[in-house]
XYZ file of C-alpha atoms in Angstrom:
692
model
C 21.152 -197.110 -26.683
C 23.920 -197.798 -24.207
C 26.223 -195.144 -22.689
C 29.534 -195.857 -20.850
C 28.108 -196.802 -17.468
C 24.591 -198.138 -17.682
C 21.530 -198.613 -19.751
C 18.286 -196.755 -19.380
C 15.214 -198.041 -17.703
C 12.098 -196.649 -19.460
C 9.872 -194.815 -17.043
C 6.878 -194.037 -19.256
C 3.942 -196.438 -19.473
C 2.564 -197.851 -22.760
C -0.429 -200.036 -23.477
C 0.924 -202.578 -25.936
C -1.229 -204.609 -28.327
C -0.754 -207.779 -26.281
C -0.353 -207.985 -22.595
C 3.289 -208.518 -21.682
C 4.318 -211.808 -20.276
C 5.637 -211.506 -16.684
C 8.607 -213.691 -15.746
C 8.445 -213.747 -11.950
C 11.366 -215.851 -10.851
C 11.534 -214.263 -7.373
C 8.908 -213.991 -4.665
C 5.234 -214.433 -5.598
C 3.771 -211.177 -4.321
C 0.373 -211.321 -5.975
C -1.283 -213.355 -3.193
C -1.177 -210.424 -0.783
C -0.511 -207.478 -3.096
C -2.839 -208.134 -5.957
C -3.413 -204.518 -6.988
C 0.308 -203.556 -6.903
C 1.285 -206.711 -8.807
C -1.331 -206.070 -11.469
C -0.180 -202.486 -11.849
C 3.452 -203.615 -12.113
C 2.604 -206.321 -14.679
C 1.494 -203.582 -17.078
C 4.574 -201.452 -16.508
C 7.684 -201.118 -18.537
C 9.702 -202.381 -15.582
C 8.001 -205.737 -15.990
C 9.355 -206.106 -19.565
C 12.598 -204.271 -19.182
C 14.162 -207.531 -20.343
C 12.488 -210.764 -21.445
C 13.301 -213.956 -23.300
C 12.665 -213.553 -27.016
C 9.344 -215.204 -27.858
C 6.140 -214.346 -29.746
C 4.669 -212.613 -26.700
C 7.646 -210.267 -26.189
C 9.200 -209.606 -29.636
C 7.614 -206.496 -31.156
C 9.915 -206.053 -34.228
C 9.266 -207.239 -37.721
C 11.082 -210.595 -37.888
C 9.064 -211.685 -40.871
C 12.052 -211.272 -43.158
C 12.422 -207.614 -42.227
C 15.456 -205.843 -43.640
C 17.557 -202.797 -42.786
C 20.210 -201.380 -45.073
C 22.465 -198.392 -45.152
C 25.874 -197.739 -46.757
C 27.727 -199.645 -44.024
C 25.598 -202.535 -42.879
C 22.822 -204.827 -43.996
C 20.683 -206.654 -41.471
C 17.846 -209.141 -41.995
C 15.506 -210.193 -39.218
C 14.097 -213.710 -39.409
C 11.932 -216.123 -37.389
C 13.260 -219.715 -37.356
C 11.967 -222.944 -35.839
C 14.400 -222.358 -32.949
C 13.497 -218.732 -32.312
C 14.767 -215.479 -33.826
C 17.972 -214.598 -35.638
C 19.549 -211.488 -37.091
C 21.814 -211.904 -40.074
C 24.392 -209.132 -40.696
C 26.727 -208.147 -43.570
C 29.306 -205.620 -42.528
C 32.911 -204.926 -43.563
C 32.791 -207.805 -45.984
C 31.758 -210.357 -43.365
C 28.480 -212.216 -43.057
C 27.314 -213.435 -39.582
C 24.228 -214.985 -38.054
C 23.341 -213.943 -34.490
C 20.851 -215.723 -32.257
C 18.439 -213.374 -30.511
C 18.324 -214.253 -26.819
C 16.259 -211.460 -25.199
C 14.173 -208.419 -25.898
C 15.360 -205.189 -24.303
C 12.891 -202.459 -23.408
C 9.522 -201.923 -25.017
C 8.749 -198.219 -25.785
C 9.424 -196.091 -27.767
C 11.887 -198.618 -29.009
C 12.923 -202.236 -28.477
C 16.450 -203.528 -28.778
C 17.544 -207.100 -29.095
C 20.342 -208.859 -27.151
C 22.499 -211.184 -29.300
C 24.615 -214.065 -28.200
C 28.287 -213.254 -28.884
C 29.741 -216.261 -27.089
C 31.659 -216.583 -23.759
C 28.538 -215.594 -21.915
C 28.440 -212.232 -23.619
C 25.213 -210.563 -24.723
C 25.579 -207.538 -27.051
C 22.910 -204.958 -27.742
C 22.329 -204.758 -31.504
C 22.471 -201.158 -32.875
C 19.494 -201.628 -35.219
C 16.386 -201.192 -33.067
C 12.626 -201.453 -33.657
C 10.555 -198.291 -33.392
C 7.549 -199.422 -31.404
C 5.589 -196.193 -31.793
C 2.524 -196.279 -34.020
C 3.132 -195.844 -37.724
C 1.264 -192.533 -37.590
C 3.992 -191.207 -35.247
C 6.775 -192.451 -37.487
C 7.140 -195.885 -35.844
C 6.869 -199.500 -36.896
C 10.287 -199.476 -38.574
C 13.859 -200.650 -38.078
C 16.246 -197.763 -37.496
C 19.899 -197.289 -36.566
C 20.886 -195.903 -33.171
C 24.417 -194.737 -33.978
C 25.599 -192.608 -36.886
C 26.284 -194.503 -40.103
C 30.023 -194.780 -40.570
C 30.800 -193.762 -37.035
C 31.580 -197.170 -35.544
C 33.256 -200.060 -37.312
C 33.964 -203.676 -36.290
C 36.755 -203.573 -33.776
C 35.842 -200.176 -32.449
C 34.926 -199.960 -28.744
C 31.594 -198.269 -29.517
C 30.621 -200.680 -32.303
C 27.695 -202.759 -31.255
C 30.020 -205.779 -30.756
C 32.435 -203.617 -28.672
C 33.007 -203.365 -24.928
C 30.699 -200.352 -24.455
C 27.682 -202.089 -26.063
C 27.995 -205.176 -23.868
C 24.890 -206.095 -21.819
C 26.788 -207.752 -18.973
C 28.771 -204.703 -17.878
C 26.728 -201.841 -19.248
C 23.034 -202.503 -18.746
C 22.303 -205.758 -16.989
C 22.058 -204.531 -13.397
C 19.309 -202.023 -14.216
C 17.151 -204.229 -16.522
C 17.203 -207.285 -14.268
C 16.958 -207.921 -10.507
C 19.539 -209.397 -8.165
C 22.176 -209.494 -10.899
C 25.737 -210.838 -10.404
C 28.086 -210.329 -13.411
C 30.515 -213.185 -12.672
C 33.224 -211.949 -15.002
C 36.367 -214.065 -15.302
C 39.306 -211.876 -16.347
C 41.511 -214.901 -17.096
C 39.197 -216.212 -19.821
C 37.526 -212.883 -20.567
C 34.149 -214.531 -20.142
C 30.888 -214.117 -18.158
C 28.591 -216.370 -16.204
C 26.082 -213.667 -15.407
C 23.062 -214.637 -13.213
C 19.984 -212.917 -11.825
C 17.055 -213.559 -9.443
C 14.525 -212.057 -11.871
C 15.038 -211.487 -15.567
C 13.261 -208.114 -15.497
C 12.829 -205.303 -12.959
C 10.730 -207.176 -10.404
C 9.668 -206.573 -6.860
C 13.035 -207.437 -5.347
C 14.711 -204.753 -7.441
C 13.218 -202.125 -5.076
C 12.135 -204.255 -2.051
C 15.369 -206.004 -1.373
C 13.858 -208.417 1.182
C 10.846 -209.313 -0.976
C 11.526 -213.016 -1.158
C 12.172 -213.380 2.616
C 9.134 -211.158 3.275
C 6.943 -213.518 1.182
C 8.262 -216.674 2.789
C 7.694 -215.168 6.274
C 4.100 -214.325 5.281
C 3.459 -217.903 4.122
C 4.603 -219.015 7.616
C 2.226 -216.567 9.250
C 5.102 -214.274 10.338
C 5.820 -210.652 9.713
C 9.012 -209.403 8.069
C 9.514 -206.010 6.431
C 10.165 -206.277 2.687
C 13.023 -203.773 3.126
C 13.589 -200.189 4.022
C 10.404 -198.153 4.006
C 9.911 -196.584 0.550
C 6.435 -195.044 0.740
C 5.978 -191.307 0.623
C 4.964 -190.091 4.086
C 2.905 -187.145 5.287
C 1.331 -184.656 2.963
C 2.157 -181.406 1.140
C 0.212 -178.247 1.924
C -0.384 -176.143 -1.209
C 1.556 -172.887 -1.522
C -0.096 -169.525 -0.674
C 1.203 -166.385 -2.308
C 4.996 -166.165 -1.599
C 4.839 -168.970 0.964
C 6.131 -172.132 -0.762
C 4.524 -175.519 -0.315
C 5.038 -177.065 3.066
C 5.310 -180.694 4.159
C 3.372 -181.866 7.143
C 3.454 -185.160 9.004
C 6.245 -187.760 9.019
C 9.062 -187.101 6.584
C 9.468 -189.380 3.636
C 12.562 -191.548 3.685
C 15.439 -190.182 1.582
C 16.179 -193.764 0.718
C 13.275 -193.747 -1.753
C 15.016 -191.313 -4.062
C 18.220 -193.304 -3.847
C 16.325 -196.535 -4.461
C 14.877 -195.235 -7.705
C 18.177 -193.492 -8.445
C 20.086 -196.717 -8.470
C 19.011 -197.186 -12.051
C 17.672 -193.743 -13.015
C 21.150 -192.238 -12.899
C 24.536 -192.252 -14.462
C 26.780 -194.038 -11.968
C 29.615 -196.554 -11.460
C 28.908 -199.932 -9.906
C 30.996 -200.631 -6.787
C 29.781 -204.061 -5.867
C 27.092 -206.631 -6.726
C 24.356 -206.785 -4.095
C 20.625 -206.799 -3.893
C 18.917 -203.511 -2.939
C 22.114 -201.445 -2.732
C 21.685 -197.681 -2.746
C 23.643 -194.855 -4.407
C 26.846 -194.353 -2.362
C 26.644 -197.957 -1.036
C 26.446 -199.889 -4.289
C 27.142 -197.109 -6.785
C 29.094 -193.904 -7.162
C 27.070 -191.094 -8.693
C 28.582 -189.170 -11.609
C 29.083 -185.528 -10.856
C 27.766 -182.614 -12.937
C 30.676 -182.846 -15.292
C 30.919 -181.337 -18.752
C 30.099 -182.483 -21.388
C 27.682 -184.806 -19.492
C 25.873 -181.633 -18.331
C 25.885 -178.108 -19.584
C 27.491 -175.586 -17.264
C 24.026 -174.414 -16.146
C 23.338 -177.939 -14.836
C 20.993 -178.961 -17.598
C 21.257 -182.483 -18.995
C 23.344 -182.828 -22.138
C 24.252 -186.492 -22.510
C 22.407 -189.585 -21.411
C 22.712 -189.097 -17.613
C 19.099 -189.925 -16.750
C 17.320 -188.337 -13.777
C 18.998 -188.488 -10.382
C 21.838 -186.021 -10.981
C 19.314 -183.610 -12.404
C 16.715 -184.016 -9.651
C 19.230 -183.663 -6.798
C 19.927 -180.137 -8.026
C 16.262 -179.098 -7.616
C 14.640 -177.099 -4.936
C 12.069 -179.906 -4.743
C 14.680 -182.364 -3.688
C 16.063 -179.855 -1.192
C 12.519 -179.512 0.298
C 12.026 -183.279 0.706
C 9.956 -184.148 -2.374
C 10.352 -187.783 -3.342
C 9.672 -189.648 -6.589
C 6.261 -191.060 -5.575
C 4.916 -187.626 -4.799
C 4.529 -187.426 -8.569
C 4.834 -190.992 -9.896
C 2.990 -194.226 -9.137
C 5.918 -196.531 -8.355
C 4.189 -199.656 -9.682
C 2.809 -198.430 -12.982
C 5.567 -195.832 -13.707
C 2.851 -193.400 -14.686
C 2.256 -189.894 -13.297
C -0.278 -189.883 -10.452
C -2.252 -187.192 -12.216
C -1.912 -185.659 -15.614
C -0.901 -182.306 -17.025
C -0.466 -179.299 -14.771
C -2.458 -181.112 -12.030
C 0.657 -182.997 -11.040
C 2.322 -179.662 -10.169
C -0.734 -178.016 -8.629
C -0.781 -180.777 -6.009
C 1.671 -178.469 -4.239
C 1.832 -175.164 -6.244
C -1.354 -173.114 -6.039
C -3.152 -173.234 -9.357
C -4.443 -169.698 -8.935
C -0.843 -168.384 -8.749
C 0.959 -170.710 -11.174
C -1.564 -172.292 -13.615
C -2.380 -168.782 -14.726
C -1.503 -166.631 -17.708
C -0.177 -164.058 -15.193
C 2.578 -166.550 -14.410
C 3.294 -168.329 -17.655
C 2.163 -165.630 -20.098
C 0.578 -168.058 -22.501
C -3.016 -168.805 -23.460
C -4.670 -171.576 -21.503
C -4.563 -175.098 -22.972
C -1.595 -174.314 -25.178
C 1.884 -175.948 -25.026
C 3.309 -172.808 -23.431
C 0.793 -172.995 -20.566
C 2.032 -176.424 -19.533
C 4.434 -176.305 -16.525
C 6.667 -178.943 -18.061
C 7.279 -176.919 -21.232
C 9.344 -174.363 -19.337
C 10.434 -176.153 -16.190
C 10.956 -179.708 -17.556
C 12.026 -179.274 -21.193
C 12.546 -182.396 -23.251
C 15.717 -183.782 -24.782
C 15.812 -186.660 -27.236
C 18.068 -189.650 -26.739
C 18.520 -192.810 -28.873
C 17.021 -190.901 -31.754
C 13.361 -191.098 -30.745
C 13.252 -191.225 -26.935
C 12.081 -187.920 -25.472
C 12.883 -187.450 -21.778
C 12.129 -184.484 -19.501
C 14.552 -182.542 -17.369
C 14.054 -183.089 -13.612
C 16.003 -180.093 -12.192
C 12.842 -177.976 -12.425
C 14.945 -174.841 -13.166
C 13.447 -171.432 -13.725
C 13.964 -170.612 -17.442
C 16.933 -168.338 -17.911
C 17.443 -167.533 -21.599
C 20.496 -165.442 -20.701
C 22.185 -168.380 -18.911
C 21.205 -170.748 -21.667
C 23.022 -168.528 -24.120
C 26.113 -168.282 -21.980
C 26.237 -172.033 -21.279
C 25.184 -173.177 -24.742
C 22.247 -175.151 -23.365
C 18.945 -175.238 -25.325
C 16.692 -172.238 -24.902
C 13.309 -173.533 -23.687
C 11.486 -170.617 -25.383
C 12.922 -171.538 -28.809
C 11.698 -175.122 -28.526
C 8.261 -173.751 -29.455
C 9.119 -170.321 -30.893
C 11.299 -171.703 -33.693
C 11.036 -168.488 -35.750
C 12.762 -166.437 -33.029
C 16.313 -166.213 -31.666
C 18.093 -166.093 -28.246
C 18.055 -162.301 -28.205
C 14.248 -162.305 -28.512
C 13.767 -164.796 -25.679
C 16.193 -162.915 -23.427
C 14.304 -159.648 -23.991
C 10.835 -161.271 -23.673
C 11.442 -163.161 -20.422
C 13.267 -160.149 -19.001
C 10.261 -157.946 -19.693
C 7.951 -160.405 -17.819
C 10.262 -160.712 -14.798
C 12.571 -157.630 -14.543
C 14.391 -158.933 -11.431
C 15.105 -162.350 -12.854
C 18.538 -161.879 -14.390
C 20.739 -162.157 -11.375
C 24.160 -163.753 -11.351
C 23.065 -166.471 -8.866
C 22.710 -169.588 -11.008
C 24.832 -172.762 -10.962
C 26.481 -171.466 -14.145
C 27.531 -168.253 -12.408
C 28.712 -170.117 -9.289
C 31.294 -172.017 -11.380
C 32.705 -168.768 -12.725
C 33.338 -167.316 -9.233
C 36.745 -166.807 -7.623
C 38.086 -169.188 -4.958
C 36.899 -167.144 -1.956
C 33.347 -167.168 -3.247
C 33.640 -170.893 -3.972
C 34.589 -171.522 -0.356
C 31.387 -169.769 0.745
C 29.312 -171.926 -1.575
C 30.939 -175.140 -0.369
C 30.138 -174.184 3.236
C 26.482 -173.379 2.486
C 24.275 -176.241 3.678
C 21.343 -174.793 1.831
C 22.884 -175.468 -1.571
C 22.399 -178.850 -3.313
C 24.976 -181.415 -2.167
C 25.570 -182.669 -5.732
C 26.595 -179.193 -6.825
C 28.809 -178.697 -3.824
C 30.513 -182.013 -4.482
C 31.052 -181.102 -8.110
C 32.491 -177.712 -7.240
C 34.751 -179.342 -4.712
C 36.266 -181.640 -7.317
C 36.517 -178.788 -9.822
C 38.732 -176.885 -7.394
C 40.451 -179.929 -5.804
C 44.008 -178.786 -6.651
C 43.644 -175.327 -5.165
C 41.749 -176.531 -2.141
C 44.315 -179.171 -1.130
C 47.196 -176.797 -1.766
C 45.837 -173.728 0.062
C 42.659 -174.675 2.034
C 43.183 -178.090 3.528
C 41.129 -177.051 6.508
C 38.102 -176.657 4.247
C 38.565 -180.184 2.873
C 38.948 -181.471 6.440
C 35.531 -179.996 7.330
C 33.868 -181.309 4.225
C 34.934 -184.884 4.941
C 32.598 -184.646 7.929
C 29.619 -183.602 5.851
C 26.242 -185.337 6.417
C 26.138 -185.972 2.646
C 28.000 -189.021 1.398
C 28.411 -187.411 -2.083
C 30.343 -184.524 -0.502
C 32.459 -186.794 1.723
C 33.298 -188.970 -1.284
C 34.443 -185.925 -3.326
C 36.420 -184.542 -0.423
C 38.367 -187.807 -0.065
C 38.863 -187.900 -3.833
C 40.649 -184.502 -3.921
C 43.161 -185.629 -1.321
C 45.002 -187.390 -4.177
C 46.070 -183.952 -5.472
C 48.218 -183.233 -2.429
C 50.981 -184.689 -0.295
C 49.624 -187.826 1.291
C 52.277 -187.777 3.994
C 50.400 -184.743 5.349
C 46.931 -185.955 4.654
C 47.367 -189.683 5.566
C 45.568 -189.401 8.915
C 42.671 -187.662 7.280
C 42.521 -190.245 4.472
C 42.552 -193.074 6.979
C 39.503 -191.556 8.700
C 37.632 -192.106 5.437
C 38.450 -195.797 5.491
C 36.058 -196.146 8.414
C 33.140 -194.276 6.713
C 29.729 -195.992 6.787
C 29.396 -195.406 3.040
C 31.165 -197.788 0.644
C 31.694 -195.055 -2.008
C 33.403 -192.880 0.604
C 35.654 -195.694 1.827
C 36.716 -196.541 -1.660
C 37.409 -192.823 -2.503
C 39.701 -192.551 0.531
C 41.453 -195.821 -0.272
C 41.843 -194.889 -3.919
C 43.430 -191.504 -3.068
C 45.967 -193.393 -1.076
C 46.574 -195.740 -3.980
C 47.024 -192.850 -6.432
C 49.443 -191.210 -4.069
C 51.462 -194.440 -3.751
C 50.758 -194.568 0.000
C 48.836 -197.762 0.656
C 47.145 -198.084 4.113
C 48.277 -200.754 6.619
C 47.171 -204.040 5.110
C 46.306 -205.636 8.460
C 44.437 -202.780 10.081
C 42.453 -201.983 6.894
C 42.133 -205.486 5.524
C 38.383 -205.154 5.113
C 38.588 -202.017 3.015
C 41.412 -203.479 1.005
C 39.141 -206.448 0.112
C 36.304 -204.020 -0.795
C 38.608 -202.059 -3.046
C 40.032 -205.153 -4.725
C 36.462 -206.411 -5.335
C 35.548 -203.028 -6.816
C 38.573 -203.166 -9.141
C 37.641 -206.698 -10.090
C 34.033 -205.533 -10.756
C 35.415 -203.083 -13.332
C 38.086 -205.389 -14.820
C 36.054 -206.106 -17.927
C 36.128 -202.409 -18.863
C 39.140 -200.326 -19.972
C 38.542 -198.158 -16.937
C 38.968 -201.148 -14.695
C 42.298 -201.951 -16.285
C 43.424 -198.421 -15.464
C 42.280 -198.921 -11.866
C 44.193 -202.124 -11.677
C 47.343 -200.510 -13.186
C 47.273 -197.739 -10.599
C 46.911 -200.312 -7.806
C 49.813 -202.263 -9.211
C 51.961 -199.147 -9.475
C 51.268 -198.371 -5.838
C 52.750 -201.784 -5.021
C 55.755 -201.152 -7.371
C 54.593 -203.679 -9.967
C 55.300 -201.335 -12.845
C 55.737 -203.931 -15.580
C 52.385 -205.608 -14.718
C 50.766 -202.160 -14.689
C 52.107 -201.488 -18.166
C 50.526 -204.698 -19.430
C 47.221 -203.771 -17.863
C 47.226 -200.449 -19.664
C 47.943 -202.134 -23.003
C 45.035 -204.470 -22.227
C 42.801 -201.376 -21.730
C 43.928 -199.912 -25.101
C 43.375 -203.223 -26.816
C 39.682 -202.923 -25.793
C 39.403 -199.237 -26.567
C 42.145 -197.913 -28.736
C 41.103 -194.334 -28.054
C 40.888 -194.585 -24.212
C 42.627 -191.437 -23.036
C 43.126 -192.240 -19.304
C 45.078 -195.389 -20.165
C 47.384 -193.566 -22.470
C 48.078 -190.813 -19.971
C 49.021 -193.319 -17.288
C 51.053 -195.354 -19.822
C 53.060 -192.251 -20.752
C 53.844 -191.727 -17.072
C 55.423 -195.151 -17.004
C 57.250 -194.686 -20.277
C 58.594 -191.189 -19.314
C 59.743 -192.386 -15.936
C 61.875 -195.000 -17.826
C 63.185 -192.295 -20.278
C 61.191 -193.907 -23.098
C 59.959 -190.594 -24.441
C 59.798 -191.587 -28.041
C 57.586 -194.566 -27.093
C 55.379 -192.201 -25.157
C 54.916 -189.928 -28.214
C 54.035 -192.986 -30.382
C 51.490 -194.131 -27.747
C 49.850 -190.662 -27.766
C 49.815 -190.587 -31.607
C 48.124 -193.997 -31.756
C 45.400 -192.929 -29.318
C 44.843 -189.631 -31.126
C 44.057 -191.623 -34.279
C 40.956 -192.879 -32.475
C 40.308 -189.932 -30.142
C 41.315 -186.883 -32.265
C 41.618 -183.410 -30.811
C 41.949 -184.613 -27.213
C 43.518 -181.571 -25.495
C 44.977 -183.554 -22.631
C 46.933 -185.843 -24.942
C 48.085 -183.010 -27.232
C 49.209 -180.964 -24.219
C 51.097 -184.004 -22.796
C 52.740 -184.653 -26.123
C 53.949 -180.982 -26.169
C 55.537 -181.435 -22.749
C 57.296 -184.636 -23.837
C 58.564 -182.954 -27.013
C 60.116 -180.220 -24.949
C 62.132 -182.917 -23.163
C 63.067 -184.215 -26.592
C 64.101 -180.637 -27.546
C 61.713 -180.684 -30.500
C 60.660 -177.094 -29.665
C 58.640 -176.085 -32.801
C 56.493 -179.225 -32.557
C 56.142 -178.760 -28.772
C 54.898 -175.143 -29.077
C 52.477 -176.219 -31.778
C 51.035 -178.882 -29.452
C 50.816 -176.625 -26.450
C 49.167 -173.911 -28.503
C 46.665 -176.347 -29.954
C 45.786 -177.818 -26.506
C 45.230 -174.297 -25.108
C 42.897 -173.481 -28.035
C 40.970 -176.731 -27.661
C 40.561 -176.295 -23.857
C 40.563 -172.552 -23.007
C 38.926 -173.380 -19.644
C 42.093 -175.279 -18.548
C 44.176 -172.401 -17.241
C 47.174 -174.781 -16.655
C 47.377 -175.539 -20.373
C 47.626 -171.869 -21.209
C 50.069 -171.204 -18.286
C 52.465 -173.912 -19.518
C 52.171 -172.703 -23.087
C 53.099 -169.186 -21.955
C 56.015 -170.486 -19.869
C 57.340 -172.409 -22.877
C 57.067 -169.260 -25.043
C 58.970 -167.303 -22.431
C 61.703 -169.925 -22.099
C 62.103 -169.993 -25.863
C 62.479 -166.198 -25.965
C 59.082 -165.427 -27.469
C 58.239 -162.922 -24.754
C 55.716 -160.835 -26.667
C 53.607 -163.858 -27.469
C 53.997 -165.120 -23.871
C 52.767 -161.760 -22.617
C 49.698 -161.928 -24.847
C 48.742 -165.384 -23.763
C 49.235 -164.536 -20.051
C 47.223 -161.257 -20.289
C 44.271 -163.191 -21.880
C 44.448 -165.764 -19.124
C 44.496 -163.153 -16.417
C 41.279 -161.556 -17.818
C 39.655 -164.907 -17.175
C 41.484 -165.839 -13.971
C 42.389 -162.552 -12.303
C 43.044 -164.106 -8.874
C 45.439 -166.839 -10.107
C 48.693 -166.399 -8.205
C 50.841 -168.358 -10.721
C 49.575 -166.332 -13.716
C 50.247 -163.053 -11.795
C 53.770 -164.259 -10.891
C 54.436 -165.163 -14.562
C 53.148 -161.758 -15.690
C 55.599 -160.029 -13.313
C 58.501 -161.868 -15.077
C 57.246 -160.726 -18.420
């Protein structure tokens, strides 16, 4: 149920058999906001997390049992509360249940693992009706996939509530991690997602009201103005005051895949969090959701977001429900005569194919049973789905057909549809076309930021003026990415530009600029930039309970020439996650710099035991083996890495160079020719071909 960065917050409403108990530990809002409070009390936000008691526990703890070939779990009610007894890998344990987690379509349970740690158990209760397959215990991960001691086992670092899910399921949370004792003293203002989670000044607002004073509960979040319905080819238009962009970021704090930068109440994306880019394999190359990345990264790609649509144009923020049902939610803005018509969707009325969401918001299933809809609102492109490997929306219903059928059918409906103008196509373009896309203010900022990072090496090496313009963008996500790519170049030339980023008004941007200087071993003046230095050290400390945090700390230590301490931090990261690739890559840098090449190969081998077929590590091992003059093994590694990651031109280039240097010119020529077919404008590949 947990991914590497955060836990989900359910956004769909369910009427449960008994009314959920509300634990309002913050401001009492019901006195003045009775309707909103009542709506919220029936929402999933109100029970995102709750103490385990008879009013909140939905699973069968009346001696319920789950068994598979790896684990046995029994669920019991005791005089003191609830316990789960496990038998796994020959060990029997009893775990106290402290809290419920979520409510529909499943409920997990947080178990007390000691040292302030709560772990999310991997056997969950299916809260759906029995007629829908629910009312059962089921396993969230694959049997046999995760074992005790593994990072992804339910007792491991990536299933830990404190660092993975707490800040989205509770309000006003502070982790309070102590790296010296490897323990937590995590606190919150409200155990669930309460008023203060969105209205950051809710408590002060309520206190002021009790004194007969007025104080805003926070930044204005309400949708403003109105949308005029489309007419013919004229799209919907907004009239009246514009809605605050802060609303989308406020919801997106939790409904996104992101990295926490600091603990604070009411922080927004780019000020409290750094949004994950449209990276593969998190997303398909067409921008569709692949892994559990939630909503914000998807929605920010949409034309609706570009036009100014906000979450509450469709959703009631207090119930979590849609404002209206079915196609009516879309025809608030899109003329029903044009779009809720068989002329548009080519399906009979009142069928699944006639529903707007079937084609424009296809579902993907996460955590086995949780169906969630895409929020990029893309036009169905069966041709692009085939090229990118993303699910074909037509075949979700037409299971007896294939991709060729859907490509032909949709093409016959819309003959001009198949143009090379999608996000998938953009990522295949040459660098000159990429520059034009980066400069186009009409394109989604999240896509431009992603493209910027994809081409960071080339941009810093050959188009620094473009990067210099992008660091002045109005979009924090683009500025952050622009400062990130500076680490690929010579910081002595980009230092002044990087220091400009240290004064940015967005925390994510300041940290990106500072971190690029850290990675380049060129720390900013500690007196002039003392404030940013403290922010960065706090951010590193925030991440210190995760393997990624140890890698951040190691890089910071290396920038200060504390190489031995950095090596210890990397070994700490690998102790928590034995397959953590970034830690091994940085560790091999340290080992190779000390001419400890055999140790570097052993470190890679150990990590590959837990993260097999990682092309980066296999490629790196090949380069080290060349230094060790183990040429047959080196060529085998370089060839394997190239085969595993054909989209990494540098892997193929280095493989071809090694072949050339070892006098295998025919094979080198074959590899280079194949690369040039894919990257015809690559100057290094062309130069190599000239030598061959």
